[in-house]
mmCIF file of C-alpha atoms and ligand atoms in Angstrom:
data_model
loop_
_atom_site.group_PDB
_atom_site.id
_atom_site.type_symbol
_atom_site.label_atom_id
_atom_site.label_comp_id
_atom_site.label_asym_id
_atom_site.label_seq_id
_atom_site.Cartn_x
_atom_site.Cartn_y
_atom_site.Cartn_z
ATOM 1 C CA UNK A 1 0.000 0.000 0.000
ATOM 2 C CA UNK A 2 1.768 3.046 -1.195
ATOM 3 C CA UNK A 3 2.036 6.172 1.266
ATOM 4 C CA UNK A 4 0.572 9.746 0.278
ATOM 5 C CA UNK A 5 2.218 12.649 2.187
ATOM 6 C CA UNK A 6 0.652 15.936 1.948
ATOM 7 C CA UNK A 7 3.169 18.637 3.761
ATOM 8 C CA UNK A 8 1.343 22.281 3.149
ATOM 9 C CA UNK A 9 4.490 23.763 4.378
ATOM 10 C CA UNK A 10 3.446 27.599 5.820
ATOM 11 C CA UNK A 11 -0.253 27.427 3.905
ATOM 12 C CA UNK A 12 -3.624 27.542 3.898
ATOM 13 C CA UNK A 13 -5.880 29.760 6.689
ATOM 14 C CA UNK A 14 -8.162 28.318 9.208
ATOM 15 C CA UNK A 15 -11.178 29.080 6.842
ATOM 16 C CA UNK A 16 -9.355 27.229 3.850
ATOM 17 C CA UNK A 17 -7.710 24.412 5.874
ATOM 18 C CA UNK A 18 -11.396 23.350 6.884
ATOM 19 C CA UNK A 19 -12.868 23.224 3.408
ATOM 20 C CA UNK A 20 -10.057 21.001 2.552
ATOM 21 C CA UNK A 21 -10.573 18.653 5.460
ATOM 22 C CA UNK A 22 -14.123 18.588 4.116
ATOM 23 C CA UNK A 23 -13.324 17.909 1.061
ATOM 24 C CA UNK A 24 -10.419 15.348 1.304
ATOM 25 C CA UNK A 25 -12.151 13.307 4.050
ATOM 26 C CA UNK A 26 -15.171 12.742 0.548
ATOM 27 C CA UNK A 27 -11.771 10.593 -1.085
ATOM 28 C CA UNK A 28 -11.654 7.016 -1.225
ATOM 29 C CA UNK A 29 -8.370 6.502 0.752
ATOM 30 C CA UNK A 30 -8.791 2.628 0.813
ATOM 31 C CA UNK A 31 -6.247 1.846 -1.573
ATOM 32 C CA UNK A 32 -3.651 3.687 -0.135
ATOM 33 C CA UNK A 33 -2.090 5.275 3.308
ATOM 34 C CA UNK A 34 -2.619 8.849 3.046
ATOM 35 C CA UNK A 35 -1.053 11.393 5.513
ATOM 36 C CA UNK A 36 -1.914 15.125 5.779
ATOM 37 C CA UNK A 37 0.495 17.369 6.945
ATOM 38 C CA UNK A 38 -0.700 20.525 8.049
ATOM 39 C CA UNK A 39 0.611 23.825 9.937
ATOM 40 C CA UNK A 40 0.835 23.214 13.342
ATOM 41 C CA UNK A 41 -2.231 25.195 14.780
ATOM 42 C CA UNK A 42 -4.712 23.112 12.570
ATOM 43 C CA UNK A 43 -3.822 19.551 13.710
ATOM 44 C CA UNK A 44 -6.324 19.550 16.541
ATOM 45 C CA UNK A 45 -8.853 20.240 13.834
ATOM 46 C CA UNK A 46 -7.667 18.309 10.985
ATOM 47 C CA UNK A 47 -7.678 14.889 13.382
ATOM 48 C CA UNK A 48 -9.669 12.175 11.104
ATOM 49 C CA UNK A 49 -11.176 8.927 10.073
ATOM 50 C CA UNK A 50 -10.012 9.103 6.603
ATOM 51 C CA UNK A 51 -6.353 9.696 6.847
ATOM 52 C CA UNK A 52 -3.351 9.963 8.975
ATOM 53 C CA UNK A 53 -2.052 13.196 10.721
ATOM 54 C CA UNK A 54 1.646 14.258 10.328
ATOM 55 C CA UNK A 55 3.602 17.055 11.571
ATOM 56 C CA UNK A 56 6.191 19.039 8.932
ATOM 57 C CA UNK A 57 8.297 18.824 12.430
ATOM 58 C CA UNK A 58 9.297 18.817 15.894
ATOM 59 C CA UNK A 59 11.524 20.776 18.669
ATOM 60 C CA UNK A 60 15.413 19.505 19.659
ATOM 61 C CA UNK A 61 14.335 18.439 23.324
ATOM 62 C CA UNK A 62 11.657 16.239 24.635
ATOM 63 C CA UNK A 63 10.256 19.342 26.795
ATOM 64 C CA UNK A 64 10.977 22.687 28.363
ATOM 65 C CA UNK A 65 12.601 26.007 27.692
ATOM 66 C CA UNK A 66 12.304 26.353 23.396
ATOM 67 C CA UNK A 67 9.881 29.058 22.825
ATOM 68 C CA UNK A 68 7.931 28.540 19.651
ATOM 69 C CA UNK A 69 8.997 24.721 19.324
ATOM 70 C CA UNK A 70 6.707 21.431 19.977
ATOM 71 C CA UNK A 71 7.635 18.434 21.720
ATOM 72 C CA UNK A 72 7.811 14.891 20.246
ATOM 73 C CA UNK A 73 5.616 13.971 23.184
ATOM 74 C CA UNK A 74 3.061 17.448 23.100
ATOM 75 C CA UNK A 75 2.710 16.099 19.466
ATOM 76 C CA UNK A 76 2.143 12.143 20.200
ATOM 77 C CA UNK A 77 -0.733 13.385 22.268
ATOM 78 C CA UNK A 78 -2.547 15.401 18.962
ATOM 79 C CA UNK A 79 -2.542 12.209 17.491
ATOM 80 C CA UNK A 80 0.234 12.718 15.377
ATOM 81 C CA UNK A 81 1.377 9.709 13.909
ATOM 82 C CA UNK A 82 4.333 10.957 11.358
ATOM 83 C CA UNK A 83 6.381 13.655 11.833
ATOM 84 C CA UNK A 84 8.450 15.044 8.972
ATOM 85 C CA UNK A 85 12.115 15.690 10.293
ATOM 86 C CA UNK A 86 15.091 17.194 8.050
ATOM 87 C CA UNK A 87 13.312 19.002 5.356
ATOM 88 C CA UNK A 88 15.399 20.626 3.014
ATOM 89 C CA UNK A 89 13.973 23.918 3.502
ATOM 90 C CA UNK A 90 14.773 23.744 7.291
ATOM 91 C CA UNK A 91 18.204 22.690 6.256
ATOM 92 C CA UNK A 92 18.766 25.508 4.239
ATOM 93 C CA UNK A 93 17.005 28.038 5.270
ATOM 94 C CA UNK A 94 16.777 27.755 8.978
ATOM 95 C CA UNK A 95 20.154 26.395 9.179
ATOM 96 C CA UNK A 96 18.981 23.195 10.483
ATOM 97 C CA UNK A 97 21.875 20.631 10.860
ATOM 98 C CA UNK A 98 22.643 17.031 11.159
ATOM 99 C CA UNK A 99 22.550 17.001 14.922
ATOM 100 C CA UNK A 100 19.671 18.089 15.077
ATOM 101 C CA UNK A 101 18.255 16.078 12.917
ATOM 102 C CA UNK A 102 19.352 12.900 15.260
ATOM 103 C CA UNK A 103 17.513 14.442 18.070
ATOM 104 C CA UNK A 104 14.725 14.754 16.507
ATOM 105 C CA UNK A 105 14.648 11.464 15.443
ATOM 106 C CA UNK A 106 15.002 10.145 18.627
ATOM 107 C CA UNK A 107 12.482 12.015 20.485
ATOM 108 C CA UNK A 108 10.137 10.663 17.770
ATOM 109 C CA UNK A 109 10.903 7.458 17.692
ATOM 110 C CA UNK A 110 10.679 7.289 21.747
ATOM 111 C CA UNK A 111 7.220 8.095 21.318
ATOM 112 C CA UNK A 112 6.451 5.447 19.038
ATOM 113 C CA UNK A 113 5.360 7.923 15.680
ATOM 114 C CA UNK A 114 7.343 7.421 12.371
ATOM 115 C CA UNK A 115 9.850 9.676 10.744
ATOM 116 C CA UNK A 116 9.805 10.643 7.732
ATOM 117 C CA UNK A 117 13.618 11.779 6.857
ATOM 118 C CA UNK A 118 13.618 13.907 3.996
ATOM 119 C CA UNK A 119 16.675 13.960 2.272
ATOM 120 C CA UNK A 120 18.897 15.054 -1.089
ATOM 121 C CA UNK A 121 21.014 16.809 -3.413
ATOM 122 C CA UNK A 122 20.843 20.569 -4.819
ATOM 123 C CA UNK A 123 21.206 21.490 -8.529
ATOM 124 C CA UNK A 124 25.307 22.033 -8.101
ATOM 125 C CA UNK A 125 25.783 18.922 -6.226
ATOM 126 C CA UNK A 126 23.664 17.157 -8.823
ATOM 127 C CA UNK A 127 25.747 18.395 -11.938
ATOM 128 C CA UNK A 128 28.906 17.983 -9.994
ATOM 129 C CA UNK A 129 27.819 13.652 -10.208
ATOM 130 C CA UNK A 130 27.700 13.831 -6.330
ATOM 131 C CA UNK A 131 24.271 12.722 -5.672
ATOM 132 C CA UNK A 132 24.687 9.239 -4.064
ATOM 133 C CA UNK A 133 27.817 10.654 -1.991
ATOM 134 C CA UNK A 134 25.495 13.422 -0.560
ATOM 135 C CA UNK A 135 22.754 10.986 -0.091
ATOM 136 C CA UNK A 136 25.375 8.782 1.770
ATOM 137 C CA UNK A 137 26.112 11.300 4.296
ATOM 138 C CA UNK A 138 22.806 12.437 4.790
ATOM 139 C CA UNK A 139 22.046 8.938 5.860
ATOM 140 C CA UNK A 140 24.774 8.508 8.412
ATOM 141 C CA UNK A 141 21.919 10.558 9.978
ATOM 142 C CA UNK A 142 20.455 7.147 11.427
ATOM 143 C CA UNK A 143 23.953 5.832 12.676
ATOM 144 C CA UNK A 144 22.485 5.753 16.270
ATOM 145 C CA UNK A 145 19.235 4.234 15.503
ATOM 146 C CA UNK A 146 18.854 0.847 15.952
ATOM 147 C CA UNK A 147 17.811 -1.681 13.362
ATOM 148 C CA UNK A 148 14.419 -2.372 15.198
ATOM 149 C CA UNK A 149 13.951 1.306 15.225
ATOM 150 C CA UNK A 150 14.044 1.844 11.939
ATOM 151 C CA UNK A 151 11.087 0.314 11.193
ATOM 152 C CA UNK A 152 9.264 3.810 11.829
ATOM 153 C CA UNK A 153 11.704 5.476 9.713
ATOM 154 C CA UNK A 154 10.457 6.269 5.976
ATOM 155 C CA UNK A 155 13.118 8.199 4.009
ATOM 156 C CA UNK A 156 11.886 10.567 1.501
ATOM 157 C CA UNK A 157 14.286 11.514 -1.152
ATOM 158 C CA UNK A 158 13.473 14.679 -2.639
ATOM 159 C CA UNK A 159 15.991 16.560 -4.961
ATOM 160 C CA UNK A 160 16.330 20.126 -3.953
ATOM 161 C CA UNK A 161 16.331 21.073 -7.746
ATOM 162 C CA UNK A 162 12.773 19.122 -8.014
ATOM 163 C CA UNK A 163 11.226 21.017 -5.265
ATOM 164 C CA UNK A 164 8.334 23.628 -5.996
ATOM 165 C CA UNK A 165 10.358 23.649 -9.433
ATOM 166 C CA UNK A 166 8.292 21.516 -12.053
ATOM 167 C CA UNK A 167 11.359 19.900 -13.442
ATOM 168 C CA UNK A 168 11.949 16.201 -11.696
ATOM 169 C CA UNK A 169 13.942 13.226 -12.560
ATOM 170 C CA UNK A 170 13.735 10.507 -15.000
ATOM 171 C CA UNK A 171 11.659 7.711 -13.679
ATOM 172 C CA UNK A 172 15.182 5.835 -14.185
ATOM 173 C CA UNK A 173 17.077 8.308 -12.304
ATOM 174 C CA UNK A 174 14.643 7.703 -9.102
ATOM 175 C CA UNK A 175 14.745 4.196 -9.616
ATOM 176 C CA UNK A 176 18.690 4.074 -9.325
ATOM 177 C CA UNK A 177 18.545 6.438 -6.304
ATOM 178 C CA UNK A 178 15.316 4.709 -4.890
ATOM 179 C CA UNK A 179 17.766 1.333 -5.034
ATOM 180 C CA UNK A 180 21.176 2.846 -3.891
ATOM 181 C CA UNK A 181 19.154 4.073 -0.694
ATOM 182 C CA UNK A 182 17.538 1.103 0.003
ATOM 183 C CA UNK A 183 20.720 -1.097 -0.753
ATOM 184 C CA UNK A 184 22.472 1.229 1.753
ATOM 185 C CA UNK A 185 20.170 0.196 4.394
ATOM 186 C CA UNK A 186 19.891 -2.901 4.066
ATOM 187 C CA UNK A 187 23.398 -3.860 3.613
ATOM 188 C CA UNK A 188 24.052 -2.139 6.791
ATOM 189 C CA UNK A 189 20.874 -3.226 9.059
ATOM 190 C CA UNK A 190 18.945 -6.115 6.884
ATOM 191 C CA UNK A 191 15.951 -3.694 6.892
ATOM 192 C CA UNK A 192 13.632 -3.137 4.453
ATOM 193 C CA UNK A 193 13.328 0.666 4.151
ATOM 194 C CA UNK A 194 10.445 2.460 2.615
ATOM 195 C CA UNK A 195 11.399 5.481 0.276
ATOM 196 C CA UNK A 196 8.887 8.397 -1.003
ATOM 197 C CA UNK A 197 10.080 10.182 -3.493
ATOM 198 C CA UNK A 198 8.971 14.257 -3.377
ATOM 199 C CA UNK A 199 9.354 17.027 -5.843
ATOM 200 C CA UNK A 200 6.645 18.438 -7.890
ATOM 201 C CA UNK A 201 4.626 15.943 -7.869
ATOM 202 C CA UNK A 202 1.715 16.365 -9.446
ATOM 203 C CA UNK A 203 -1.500 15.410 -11.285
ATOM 204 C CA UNK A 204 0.339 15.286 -14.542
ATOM 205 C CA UNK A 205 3.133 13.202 -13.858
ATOM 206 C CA UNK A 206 1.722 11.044 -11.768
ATOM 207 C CA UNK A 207 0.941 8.538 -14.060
ATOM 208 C CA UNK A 208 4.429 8.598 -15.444
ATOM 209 C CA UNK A 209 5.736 8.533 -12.117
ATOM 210 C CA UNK A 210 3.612 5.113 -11.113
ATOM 211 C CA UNK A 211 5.708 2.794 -13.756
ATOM 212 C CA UNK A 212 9.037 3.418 -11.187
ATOM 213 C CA UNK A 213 8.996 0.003 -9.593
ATOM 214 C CA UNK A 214 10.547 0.390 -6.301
ATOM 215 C CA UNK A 215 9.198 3.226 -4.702
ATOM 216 C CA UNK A 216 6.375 3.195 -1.799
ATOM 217 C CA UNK A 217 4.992 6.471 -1.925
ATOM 218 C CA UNK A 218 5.125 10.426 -2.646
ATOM 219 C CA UNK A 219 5.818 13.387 -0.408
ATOM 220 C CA UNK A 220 3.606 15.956 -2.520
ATOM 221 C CA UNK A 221 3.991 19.804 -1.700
ATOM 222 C CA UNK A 222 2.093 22.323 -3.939
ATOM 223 C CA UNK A 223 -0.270 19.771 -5.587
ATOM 224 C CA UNK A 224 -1.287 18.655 -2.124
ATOM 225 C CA UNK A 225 -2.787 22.278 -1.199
ATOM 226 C CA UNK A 226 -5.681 21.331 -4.087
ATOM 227 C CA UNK A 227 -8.546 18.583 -2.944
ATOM 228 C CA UNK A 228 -9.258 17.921 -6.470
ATOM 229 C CA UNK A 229 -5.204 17.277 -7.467
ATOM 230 C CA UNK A 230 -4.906 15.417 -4.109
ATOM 231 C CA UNK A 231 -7.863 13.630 -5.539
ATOM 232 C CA UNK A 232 -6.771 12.934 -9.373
ATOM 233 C CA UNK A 233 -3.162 11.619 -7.753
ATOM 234 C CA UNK A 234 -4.673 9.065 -5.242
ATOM 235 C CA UNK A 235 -6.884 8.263 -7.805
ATOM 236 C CA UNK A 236 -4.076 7.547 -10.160
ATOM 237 C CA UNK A 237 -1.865 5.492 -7.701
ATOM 238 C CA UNK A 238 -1.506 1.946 -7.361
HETATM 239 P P1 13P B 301 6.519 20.354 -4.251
HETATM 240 O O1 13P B 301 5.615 19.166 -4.430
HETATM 241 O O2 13P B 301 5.782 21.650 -4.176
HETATM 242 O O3 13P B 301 7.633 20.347 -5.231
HETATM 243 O O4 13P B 301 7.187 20.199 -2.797
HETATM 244 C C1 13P B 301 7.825 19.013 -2.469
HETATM 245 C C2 13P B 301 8.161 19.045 -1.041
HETATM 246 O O5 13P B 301 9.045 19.779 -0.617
HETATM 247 C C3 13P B 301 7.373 18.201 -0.141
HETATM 248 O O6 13P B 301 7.962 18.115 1.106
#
């Protein structure tokens, strides 16, 4: 059953947010696992039958003195069940770095949700041919997490250059990246790791996208603001 993330990012007002929980709960989510990220004051209200809730992230401690951050635990109890850590937009825009990253992970994972680690390569790195070797590092990310743990951890690979951008790979580029990552788990762990892939995403390619073998899922941005696109892609996916 292939996973569905929506992640708004910073979108969508109380009055909007609403109609679309109204309108996505009308979609036949049976076939697949969808998961609706919203902005962190609507997650009381966007709670649901028809799909999962997910957070687009979480503080550095497990509680305490971080004005303006959430807890792993404050969100557990909103009935969270993914929580998006490592976005590339935190990473490059908010300076987020790799050790934070691990303690977000782990203040997750104590509380039993999933992670979804979002990770890849910009536009220079990508023309420079040093995609897998970023992708590498990015994944020594989980060196503390134990093999049993990281059966809650979903990694989404999303190519900076893809994001927001309308240009994405070749369905045999994210096939070869969908395997190195995979191959790099599991020759270090024996786990089976889900991957999502994420960048523009959209009705239009999703059909295209659907013939890559080997991935479990999407981690949809702009698309995933419309119920009707959210609609045509679920509709469209295996
Ligand atoms: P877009 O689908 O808008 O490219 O965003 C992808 C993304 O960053 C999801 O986390």
């Amino acid at each position: 059953m292939k996973l569905i993330v929506a992640n708004h990012k910073m979108n969508l007002t109380l009055p909007e947010v609403l109609d679309y929980k109204h309108k996505i709960e009308e979609i036949n989510t049976s076939k697949i696992k969808l998961v609706i990220c919203p902005s962190y004051p609507y997650l009381v209200e966007l709670n649901s039958n028809n799909y999962y809730l997910g957070s687009q992230n979480v503080g550095i401690l497990d509680n305490g003195a971080l004005t303006g951050e959430i807890s792993a635990k404050q969100l557990s109890f909103l009935h969270v069940s993914y929580v998006i850590v490592g976005h590339s937009e935190r990473r490059t825009i908010l300076k987020e770095n790799n050790s934070d990253i691990q303690k977000k992970i782990e203040h997750v994972l104590k509380t039993g949700m999933h992670v979804i680690l979002c990770i890849g390569e910009n536009q220079e790195e990508k023309d420079k041919g040093k995609t897998k070797k970023v992708l590498k590092e990015n994944l020594e990310i989980l060196k503390n997490i134990s093999a049993n743990q990281l059966g809650k951890v979903i990694i989404a690979y999303e190519p900076i250059w893809a994001i927001g951008t309308g240009v994405i790979p070749t369905n045999d580029e994210i096939y070869e990246i969908t395997e190195y990552i995979k191959n790099l788990i599991y020759d270090k762990y024996d786990v089976d790791i889900k991957v999502l892939y994420g960048g523009s995403v959209s009705p239009d390619n999703i059909v295209e996208l659907e013939k890559i073998r080997n991935i479990d899922g999407y981690l949809i941005g702009g698309s995933s603001l419309n119920p009707k696109k959210m609609s045509d892609i679920i509709n469209k996916v295996r």
